[in-house]
PDB file of N, CA and C in Angstrom:
ATOM      1  N   MET S 138       4.662  26.128  -2.333  1.00 53.00           N
ATOM      2  CA  MET S 138       3.745  25.492  -1.733  1.00 53.00           C
ATOM      3  C   MET S 138       3.028  24.598  -2.739  1.00 53.00           C
ATOM      4  N   LEU S 139       2.689  24.822  -3.804  1.00 55.00           N
ATOM      5  CA  LEU S 139       2.165  24.088  -5.121  1.00 55.00           C
ATOM      6  C   LEU S 139       3.074  22.705  -4.903  1.00 55.00           C
ATOM      7  N   LEU S 140       4.277  22.596  -5.062  1.00 57.00           N
ATOM      8  CA  LEU S 140       5.181  21.588  -5.362  1.00 57.00           C
ATOM      9  C   LEU S 140       4.875  20.380  -3.846  1.00 57.00           C
ATOM     10  N   THR S 141       4.877  21.036  -2.771  1.00 65.00           N
ATOM     11  CA  THR S 141       4.449  20.523  -1.668  1.00 65.00           C
ATOM     12  C   THR S 141       3.167  19.801  -1.606  1.00 65.00           C
ATOM     13  N   THR S 142       2.158  20.406  -1.965  1.00 66.00           N
ATOM     14  CA  THR S 142       0.826  19.914  -2.250  1.00 66.00           C
ATOM     15  C   THR S 142       0.846  18.612  -3.329  1.00 66.00           C
ATOM     16  N   TYR S 143       1.437  18.878  -4.207  1.00 58.00           N
ATOM     17  CA  TYR S 143       1.567  17.923  -5.476  1.00 58.00           C
ATOM     18  C   TYR S 143       2.291  16.876  -5.038  1.00 58.00           C
ATOM     19  N   THR S 144       3.356  16.991  -4.205  1.00 71.00           N
ATOM     20  CA  THR S 144       3.945  15.752  -3.612  1.00 71.00           C
ATOM     21  C   THR S 144       3.320  14.958  -2.726  1.00 71.00           C
ATOM     22  N   VAL S 145       2.618  15.540  -1.834  1.00 63.00           N
ATOM     23  CA  VAL S 145       1.758  14.889  -0.792  1.00 63.00           C
ATOM     24  C   VAL S 145       0.756  14.153  -1.592  1.00 63.00           C
ATOM     25  N   HIS S 146       0.016  14.707  -2.589  1.00 71.00           N
ATOM     26  CA  HIS S 146      -1.120  13.821  -3.314  1.00 71.00           C
ATOM     27  C   HIS S 146      -0.277  12.621  -4.231  1.00 71.00           C
ATOM     28  N   VAL S 147       0.823  12.914  -4.726  1.00 75.00           N
ATOM     29  CA  VAL S 147       1.453  11.923  -5.318  1.00 75.00           C
ATOM     30  C   VAL S 147       1.808  10.692  -4.295  1.00 75.00           C
ATOM     31  N   SER S 148       2.339  11.089  -3.173  1.00 76.00           N
ATOM     32  CA  SER S 148       2.829  10.155  -2.175  1.00 76.00           C
ATOM     33  C   SER S 148       1.547   9.419  -1.760  1.00 76.00           C
ATOM     34  N   ALA S 149       0.370  10.164  -1.617  1.00 73.00           N
ATOM     35  CA  ALA S 149      -0.854   9.271  -1.064  1.00 73.00           C
ATOM     36  C   ALA S 149      -1.437   8.283  -2.133  1.00 73.00           C
ATOM     37  N   TYR S 150      -1.235   9.049  -3.491  1.00 75.00           N
ATOM     38  CA  TYR S 150      -1.649   7.898  -4.650  1.00 75.00           C
ATOM     39  C   TYR S 150      -1.020   6.812  -4.646  1.00 75.00           C
ATOM     40  N   LEU S 151       0.617   6.799  -4.463  1.00 78.00           N
ATOM     41  CA  LEU S 151       1.558   5.872  -4.684  1.00 78.00           C
ATOM     42  C   LEU S 151       1.223   4.865  -3.442  1.00 78.00           C
ATOM     43  N   ARG S 152       0.813   5.309  -2.257  1.00 77.00           N
ATOM     44  CA  ARG S 152       0.571   4.236  -0.946  1.00 77.00           C
ATOM     45  C   ARG S 152      -0.731   3.362  -1.424  1.00 77.00           C
ATOM     46  N   TRP S 153      -1.590   4.236  -2.018  1.00 73.00           N
ATOM     47  CA  TRP S 153      -2.968   3.777  -2.507  1.00 73.00           C
ATOM     48  C   TRP S 153      -2.525   2.270  -3.546  1.00 73.00           C
ATOM     49  N   LEU S 154      -1.760   2.684  -4.312  1.00 78.00           N
ATOM     50  CA  LEU S 154      -1.538   1.757  -5.226  1.00 78.00           C
ATOM     51  C   LEU S 154      -0.914   0.447  -4.694  1.00 78.00           C
ATOM     52  N   LYS S 155      -0.010   0.763  -3.745  1.00 84.00           N
ATOM     53  CA  LYS S 155       0.822  -0.239  -3.034  1.00 84.00           C
ATOM     54  C   LYS S 155      -0.041  -1.100  -2.235  1.00 84.00           C
ATOM     55  N   LEU S 156      -1.192  -0.511  -1.470  1.00 84.00           N
ATOM     56  CA  LEU S 156      -1.965  -0.915  -0.679  1.00 84.00           C
ATOM     57  C   LEU S 156      -2.668  -2.181  -1.509  1.00 84.00           C
ATOM     58  N   TYR S 157      -3.176  -1.842  -2.682  1.00 86.00           N
ATOM     59  CA  TYR S 157      -3.949  -2.830  -3.454  1.00 86.00           C
ATOM     60  C   TYR S 157      -3.116  -3.885  -3.865  1.00 86.00           C
ATOM     61  N   SER S 158      -1.750  -3.213  -4.283  1.00 88.00           N
ATOM     62  CA  SER S 158      -0.878  -4.663  -4.640  1.00 88.00           C
ATOM     63  C   SER S 158      -0.567  -5.346  -3.488  1.00 88.00           C
ATOM     64  N   CYS S 159      -0.319  -4.737  -2.235  1.00 88.00           N
ATOM     65  CA  CYS S 159      -0.080  -5.716  -1.287  1.00 88.00           C
ATOM     66  C   CYS S 159      -1.377  -6.681  -0.780  1.00 88.00           C
ATOM     67  N   HIS S 160      -2.575  -6.187  -0.853  1.00 88.00           N
ATOM     68  CA  HIS S 160      -3.782  -6.985  -0.752  1.00 88.00           C
ATOM     69  C   HIS S 160      -3.878  -8.147  -1.802  1.00 88.00           C
ATOM     70  N   LEU S 161      -3.632  -7.744  -3.031  1.00 90.00           N
ATOM     71  CA  LEU S 161      -3.541  -8.955  -4.109  1.00 90.00           C
ATOM     72  C   LEU S 161      -2.708  -9.834  -3.966  1.00 90.00           C
ATOM     73  N   GLN S 162      -1.268  -9.293  -3.578  1.00 91.00           N
ATOM     74  CA  GLN S 162      -0.151 -10.219  -3.234  1.00 91.00           C
ATOM     75  C   GLN S 162      -0.537 -11.286  -2.329  1.00 91.00           C
ATOM     76  N   THR S 163      -1.074 -10.635  -1.332  1.00 90.00           N
ATOM     77  CA  THR S 163      -1.599 -11.648   0.170  1.00 90.00           C
ATOM     78  C   THR S 163      -2.475 -12.732  -0.353  1.00 90.00           C
ATOM     79  N   THR S 164      -3.468 -12.335  -1.339  1.00 92.00           N
ATOM     80  CA  THR S 164      -4.395 -13.336  -1.678  1.00 92.00           C
ATOM     81  C   THR S 164      -3.656 -14.549  -2.199  1.00 92.00           C
ATOM     82  N   TYR S 165      -2.438 -14.089  -3.010  1.00 92.00           N
ATOM     83  CA  TYR S 165      -1.774 -15.426  -3.794  1.00 92.00           C
ATOM     84  C   TYR S 165      -1.041 -15.949  -2.739  1.00 92.00           C
ATOM     85  N   GLU S 166      -0.555 -15.379  -1.655  1.00 90.00           N
ATOM     86  CA  GLU S 166       0.153 -16.262  -0.684  1.00 90.00           C
ATOM     87  C   GLU S 166      -0.403 -17.075   0.137  1.00 90.00           C
ATOM     88  N   TYR S 167      -1.677 -17.178   0.295  1.00 89.00           N
ATOM     89  CA  TYR S 167      -2.376 -18.082   1.287  1.00 89.00           C
ATOM     90  C   TYR S 167      -3.170 -18.971   0.531  1.00 89.00           C
ATOM     91  N   LYS S 168      -2.850 -20.115   0.159  1.00 89.00           N
ATOM     92  CA  LYS S 168      -3.720 -21.065  -0.650  1.00 89.00           C
ATOM     93  C   LYS S 168      -5.074 -21.251   0.054  1.00 89.00           C
ATOM     94  N   GLU S 169      -5.219 -20.992   1.281  1.00 90.00           N
ATOM     95  CA  GLU S 169      -6.461 -21.305   1.918  1.00 90.00           C
ATOM     96  C   GLU S 169      -7.727 -20.123   1.323  1.00 90.00           C
ATOM     97  N   ILE S 170      -7.166 -19.069   1.014  1.00 88.00           N
ATOM     98  CA  ILE S 170      -8.205 -18.070   0.799  1.00 88.00           C
ATOM     99  C   ILE S 170      -7.879 -17.619  -0.808  1.00 88.00           C
ATOM    100  N   LYS S 171      -6.863 -18.102  -1.395  1.00 90.00           N
ATOM    101  CA  LYS S 171      -6.515 -17.590  -2.718  1.00 90.00           C
ATOM    102  C   LYS S 171      -8.013 -17.861  -3.972  1.00 90.00           C
ATOM    103  N   ASP S 172      -8.620 -18.991  -3.870  1.00 89.00           N
ATOM    104  CA  ASP S 172      -9.644 -19.256  -4.945  1.00 89.00           C
ATOM    105  C   ASP S 172     -10.634 -18.175  -4.980  1.00 89.00           C
ATOM    106  N   HIS S 173     -10.764 -17.637  -3.460  1.00 89.00           N
ATOM    107  CA  HIS S 173     -12.043 -16.725  -3.388  1.00 89.00           C
ATOM    108  C   HIS S 173     -11.513 -15.160  -3.423  1.00 89.00           C
ATOM    109  N   MET S 174     -10.651 -14.865  -2.734  1.00 89.00           N
ATOM    110  CA  MET S 174     -10.008 -13.465  -2.352  1.00 89.00           C
ATOM    111  C   MET S 174      -9.563 -13.093  -3.665  1.00 89.00           C
ATOM    112  N   VAL S 175      -8.714 -13.690  -4.824  1.00 91.00           N
ATOM    113  CA  VAL S 175      -8.418 -13.054  -5.769  1.00 91.00           C
ATOM    114  C   VAL S 175      -9.297 -12.627  -6.446  1.00 91.00           C
ATOM    115  N   ALA S 176     -10.550 -13.278  -6.738  1.00 91.00           N
ATOM    116  CA  ALA S 176     -11.762 -12.979  -7.734  1.00 91.00           C
ATOM    117  C   ALA S 176     -12.335 -11.598  -6.692  1.00 91.00           C
ATOM    118  N   ILE S 177     -12.631 -11.635  -5.314  1.00 90.00           N
ATOM    119  CA  ILE S 177     -13.048 -10.612  -5.033  1.00 90.00           C
ATOM    120  C   ILE S 177     -12.034  -9.384  -5.098  1.00 90.00           C
ATOM    121  N   MET S 178     -10.777  -9.204  -5.128  1.00 90.00           N
ATOM    122  CA  MET S 178      -9.618  -8.263  -5.238  1.00 90.00           C
ATOM    123  C   MET S 178      -9.768  -7.845  -6.578  1.00 90.00           C
ATOM    124  N   GLU S 179      -9.982  -8.775  -7.536  1.00 90.00           N
ATOM    125  CA  GLU S 179     -10.155  -8.389  -8.984  1.00 90.00           C
ATOM    126  C   GLU S 179     -11.335  -7.782  -9.172  1.00 90.00           C
ATOM    127  N   LEU S 180     -12.229  -7.913  -8.560  1.00 90.00           N
ATOM    128  CA  LEU S 180     -13.684  -7.436  -8.979  1.00 90.00           C
ATOM    129  C   LEU S 180     -13.817  -5.957  -8.180  1.00 90.00           C
ATOM    130  N   LEU S 181     -13.131  -5.674  -6.993  1.00 87.00           N
ATOM    131  CA  LEU S 181     -12.916  -4.648  -6.073  1.00 87.00           C
ATOM    132  C   LEU S 181     -12.198  -3.634  -7.182  1.00 87.00           C
ATOM    133  N   GLY S 182     -11.191  -4.175  -7.667  1.00 87.00           N
ATOM    134  CA  GLY S 182     -10.229  -3.296  -8.325  1.00 87.00           C
ATOM    135  C   GLY S 182      -9.526  -2.371  -7.472  1.00 87.00           C
ATOM    136  N   GLN S 183      -8.905  -1.382  -7.989  1.00 84.00           N
ATOM    137  CA  GLN S 183      -7.812  -0.474  -7.087  1.00 84.00           C
ATOM    138  C   GLN S 183      -8.874   0.516  -6.617  1.00 84.00           C
ATOM    139  N   ASP S 184     -10.007   0.878  -7.219  1.00 80.00           N
ATOM    140  CA  ASP S 184     -11.028   2.219  -6.860  1.00 80.00           C
ATOM    141  C   ASP S 184     -11.980   1.482  -5.612  1.00 80.00           C
ATOM    142  N   GLY S 185     -11.777  -0.088  -5.514  1.00 78.00           N
ATOM    143  CA  GLY S 185     -12.373  -0.493  -4.378  1.00 78.00           C
ATOM    144  C   GLY S 185     -11.599  -0.458  -3.188  1.00 78.00           C
ATOM    145  N   ILE S 186     -10.118   0.056  -3.156  1.00 77.00           N
ATOM    146  CA  ILE S 186      -9.523  -0.176  -1.812  1.00 77.00           C
ATOM    147  C   ILE S 186      -9.734   1.300  -1.205  1.00 77.00           C
ATOM    148  N   SER S 187      -9.883   1.130   0.000  1.00 64.00           N
ATOM    149  CA  SER S 187     -10.032   2.621   0.730  1.00 64.00           C
ATOM    150  C   SER S 187      -8.645   3.281   0.564  1.00 64.00           C
ATOM    151  N   SER S 188      -8.574   4.706   0.554  1.00 58.00           N
ATOM    152  CA  SER S 188      -7.373   5.494   0.675  1.00 58.00           C
ATOM    153  C   SER S 188      -6.883   5.215   2.362  1.00 58.00           C
ATOM    154  N   ASP S 189      -5.814   5.610   2.577  1.00 54.00           N
ATOM    155  CA  ASP S 189      -5.367   5.710   3.870  1.00 54.00           C
ATOM    156  C   ASP S 189      -5.097   7.180   4.212  1.00 54.00           C
ATOM    157  N   LYS S 190      -4.856   7.258   5.370  1.00 53.00           N
ATOM    158  CA  LYS S 190      -4.490   8.574   6.010  1.00 53.00           C
ATOM    159  C   LYS S 190      -3.338   8.518   6.958  1.00 53.00           C
ATOM    160  N   SER S 191      -2.285   9.241   7.042  1.00 52.00           N
ATOM    161  CA  SER S 191      -1.443   8.954   7.980  1.00 52.00           C
ATOM    162  C   SER S 191      -1.142   9.926   8.849  1.00 52.00           C
ATOM    163  N   ASP S 192      -0.510   9.772  10.029  1.00 49.00           N
ATOM    164  CA  ASP S 192      -0.404  10.754  11.254  1.00 49.00           C
ATOM    165  C   ASP S 192       0.992  10.511  11.670  1.00 49.00           C
ATOM    166  N   HIS S 193       1.961  11.439  11.428  1.00 49.00           N
ATOM    167  CA  HIS S 193       3.418  11.080  11.903  1.00 49.00           C
ATOM    168  C   HIS S 193       3.460  11.879  13.295  1.00 49.00           C
ATOM    169  N   GLU S 194       2.871  12.717  13.712  1.00 50.00           N
ATOM    170  CA  GLU S 194       2.920  13.376  15.008  1.00 50.00           C
ATOM    171  C   GLU S 194       2.670  12.505  16.227  1.00 50.00           C
ATOM    172  N   GLY S 195       3.287  12.625  17.243  1.00 51.00           N
ATOM    173  CA  GLY S 195       2.935  12.106  18.364  1.00 51.00           C
ATOM    174  C   GLY S 195       3.273  10.671  18.516  1.00 51.00           C
ATOM    175  N   HIS S 196       4.114  10.235  17.619  1.00 53.00           N
ATOM    176  CA  HIS S 196       4.165   8.673  17.431  1.00 53.00           C
ATOM    177  C   HIS S 196       5.774   8.430  17.200  1.00 53.00           C
ATOM    178  N   HIS S 197       6.602   9.150  17.704  1.00 60.00           N
ATOM    179  CA  HIS S 197       8.230   8.906  17.469  1.00 60.00           C
ATOM    180  C   HIS S 197       8.418   8.896  16.043  1.00 60.00           C
ATOM    181  N   GLY S 198       7.669   9.618  15.472  1.00 57.00           N
ATOM    182  CA  GLY S 198       8.191   9.878  13.862  1.00 57.00           C
ATOM    183  C   GLY S 198       7.665   8.792  13.193  1.00 57.00           C
ATOM    184  N   GLU S 199       7.143   7.917  13.522  1.00 59.00           N
ATOM    185  CA  GLU S 199       6.530   6.469  12.704  1.00 59.00           C
ATOM    186  C   GLU S 199       5.036   7.090  12.343  1.00 59.00           C
ATOM    187  N   ALA S 200       4.928   6.521  11.167  1.00 57.00           N
ATOM    188  CA  ALA S 200       3.449   7.003  10.803  1.00 57.00           C
ATOM    189  C   ALA S 200       2.245   5.864  11.290  1.00 57.00           C
ATOM    190  N   MET S 201       1.195   6.331  11.561  1.00 59.00           N
ATOM    191  CA  MET S 201       0.361   5.633  11.898  1.00 59.00           C
ATOM    192  C   MET S 201      -0.893   5.664  10.824  1.00 59.00           C
ATOM    193  N   TYR S 202      -1.463   4.682  10.552  1.00 58.00           N
ATOM    194  CA  TYR S 202      -2.511   4.644   9.308  1.00 58.00           C
ATOM    195  C   TYR S 202      -3.664   4.463   9.969  1.00 58.00           C
ATOM    196  N   TYR S 203      -4.788   5.192   9.621  1.00 59.00           N
ATOM    197  CA  TYR S 203      -6.213   4.908   9.774  1.00 59.00           C
ATOM    198  C   TYR S 203      -7.011   4.229   8.694  1.00 59.00           C
ATOM    199  N   ILE S 204      -7.731   3.606   9.152  1.00 60.00           N
ATOM    200  CA  ILE S 204      -8.561   2.805   8.146  1.00 60.00           C
ATOM    201  C   ILE S 204      -9.728   3.963   7.915  1.00 60.00           C
ATOM    202  N   LEU S 205      -9.908   4.150   6.419  1.00 61.00           N
ATOM    203  CA  LEU S 205     -11.026   4.908   6.076  1.00 61.00           C
ATOM    204  C   LEU S 205     -11.925   4.049   5.193  1.00 61.00           C
ATOM    205  N   ASP S 206     -13.122   3.962   5.744  1.00 62.00           N
ATOM    206  CA  ASP S 206     -14.229   2.879   5.117  1.00 62.00           C
ATOM    207  C   ASP S 206     -14.659   3.721   3.854  1.00 62.00           C
ATOM    208  N   LYS S 207     -15.018   3.227   2.776  1.00 64.00           N
ATOM    209  CA  LYS S 207     -15.966   3.338   1.957  1.00 64.00           C
ATOM    210  C   LYS S 207     -17.196   3.206   2.164  1.00 64.00           C
ATOM    211  N   ASP S 208     -18.099   4.383   1.921  1.00 72.00           N
ATOM    212  CA  ASP S 208     -19.558   4.245   2.396  1.00 72.00           C
ATOM    213  C   ASP S 208     -20.221   3.261   1.799  1.00 72.00           C
ATOM    214  N   TRP S 209     -19.884   2.475   0.518  1.00 71.00           N
ATOM    215  CA  TRP S 209     -20.381   1.641  -0.168  1.00 71.00           C
ATOM    216  C   TRP S 209     -19.839   0.229  -0.029  1.00 71.00           C
ATOM    217  N   HIS S 210     -18.697  -0.025   0.894  1.00 75.00           N
ATOM    218  CA  HIS S 210     -18.447  -1.246   1.426  1.00 75.00           C
ATOM    219  C   HIS S 210     -19.447  -1.765   2.238  1.00 75.00           C
ATOM    220  N   SER S 211     -19.643  -3.058   2.231  1.00 83.00           N
ATOM    221  CA  SER S 211     -20.139  -3.766   3.204  1.00 83.00           C
ATOM    222  C   SER S 211     -19.451  -4.004   4.187  1.00 83.00           C
ATOM    223  N   LYS S 212     -19.854  -4.188   5.627  1.00 83.00           N
ATOM    224  CA  LYS S 212     -19.055  -4.424   6.604  1.00 83.00           C
ATOM    225  C   LYS S 212     -18.158  -5.816   6.439  1.00 83.00           C
ATOM    226  N   GLN S 213     -18.585  -6.864   5.747  1.00 86.00           N
ATOM    227  CA  GLN S 213     -17.816  -8.140   5.131  1.00 86.00           C
ATOM    228  C   GLN S 213     -16.875  -7.795   4.355  1.00 86.00           C
ATOM    229  N   VAL S 214     -16.960  -6.865   3.512  1.00 83.00           N
ATOM    230  CA  VAL S 214     -15.683  -6.343   2.552  1.00 83.00           C
ATOM    231  C   VAL S 214     -14.695  -5.723   3.425  1.00 83.00           C
ATOM    232  N   THR S 215     -15.098  -4.678   4.195  1.00 83.00           N
ATOM    233  CA  THR S 215     -13.981  -4.016   5.072  1.00 83.00           C
ATOM    234  C   THR S 215     -13.456  -5.146   5.754  1.00 83.00           C
ATOM    235  N   SER S 216     -14.201  -6.089   6.529  1.00 84.00           N
ATOM    236  CA  SER S 216     -13.639  -6.960   7.335  1.00 84.00           C
ATOM    237  C   SER S 216     -12.326  -7.620   6.561  1.00 84.00           C
ATOM    238  N   LEU S 217     -12.794  -8.186   5.519  1.00 85.00           N
ATOM    239  CA  LEU S 217     -11.799  -8.629   4.515  1.00 85.00           C
ATOM    240  C   LEU S 217     -10.550  -7.967   4.270  1.00 85.00           C
ATOM    241  N   LEU S 218     -10.877  -6.835   3.808  1.00 84.00           N
ATOM    242  CA  LEU S 218      -9.659  -5.927   3.521  1.00 84.00           C
ATOM    243  C   LEU S 218      -8.862  -5.889   4.563  1.00 84.00           C
ATOM    244  N   TRP S 219      -9.315  -5.703   5.992  1.00 84.00           N
ATOM    245  CA  TRP S 219      -8.526  -5.540   6.928  1.00 84.00           C
ATOM    246  C   TRP S 219      -7.985  -6.990   7.318  1.00 84.00           C
ATOM    247  N   MET S 220      -8.445  -8.014   7.126  1.00 86.00           N
ATOM    248  CA  MET S 220      -7.831  -9.203   7.277  1.00 86.00           C
ATOM    249  C   MET S 220      -6.613  -9.382   6.185  1.00 86.00           C
ATOM    250  N   LEU S 221      -6.720  -9.021   5.097  1.00 87.00           N
ATOM    251  CA  LEU S 221      -5.570  -8.920   3.983  1.00 87.00           C
ATOM    252  C   LEU S 221      -4.550  -8.258   4.521  1.00 87.00           C
ATOM    253  N   GLY S 222      -4.745  -6.977   5.024  1.00 83.00           N
ATOM    254  CA  GLY S 222      -3.524  -6.096   5.456  1.00 83.00           C
ATOM    255  C   GLY S 222      -2.853  -6.823   6.883  1.00 83.00           C
ATOM    256  N   SER S 223      -3.702  -7.266   7.718  1.00 85.00           N
ATOM    257  CA  SER S 223      -3.140  -8.065   8.803  1.00 85.00           C
ATOM    258  C   SER S 223      -2.288  -9.320   8.264  1.00 85.00           C
ATOM    259  N   LEU S 224      -2.797 -10.095   7.467  1.00 88.00           N
ATOM    260  CA  LEU S 224      -1.925 -11.129   6.690  1.00 88.00           C
ATOM    261  C   LEU S 224      -0.887 -10.819   6.125  1.00 88.00           C
ATOM    262  N   HIS S 225      -0.896  -9.467   5.555  1.00 84.00           N
ATOM    263  CA  HIS S 225       0.504  -8.935   4.572  1.00 84.00           C
ATOM    264  C   HIS S 225       1.414  -8.650   5.625  1.00 84.00           C
ATOM    265  N   LEU S 226       1.115  -8.362   7.007  1.00 80.00           N
ATOM    266  CA  LEU S 226       2.160  -8.045   7.750  1.00 80.00           C
ATOM    267  C   LEU S 226       2.888  -9.193   8.096  1.00 80.00           C
ATOM    268  N   HIS S 227       2.275 -10.541   8.044  1.00 80.00           N
ATOM    269  CA  HIS S 227       2.833 -11.484   8.680  1.00 80.00           C
ATOM    270  C   HIS S 227       3.968 -12.504   7.228  1.00 80.00           C
ATOM    271  N   ILE S 228       3.721 -11.835   6.400  1.00 74.00           N
ATOM    272  CA  ILE S 228       4.482 -12.365   5.138  1.00 74.00           C
ATOM    273  C   ILE S 228       5.904 -12.247   5.146  1.00 74.00           C
TER     274      ILE S 228
END
């Protein structure tokens, strides 16, 4: 049981790092947002990115990820991060 719990936490941590990396990569891909968003992402850093929560049940085995807001994020920051996630899907 301990190994399973550890594996779940490591998987969540790796998803969190990948999410930050994807957001940062997306800021570099779109020249229209690059100048401002790279600076914002670097200021937020990895700790400024919300963790995610996945749910595999009831979705034909595909993961569904829910956005979990940080209490200290403004609505504008949350919207920007959501936008980066959406743009990343189109790269």
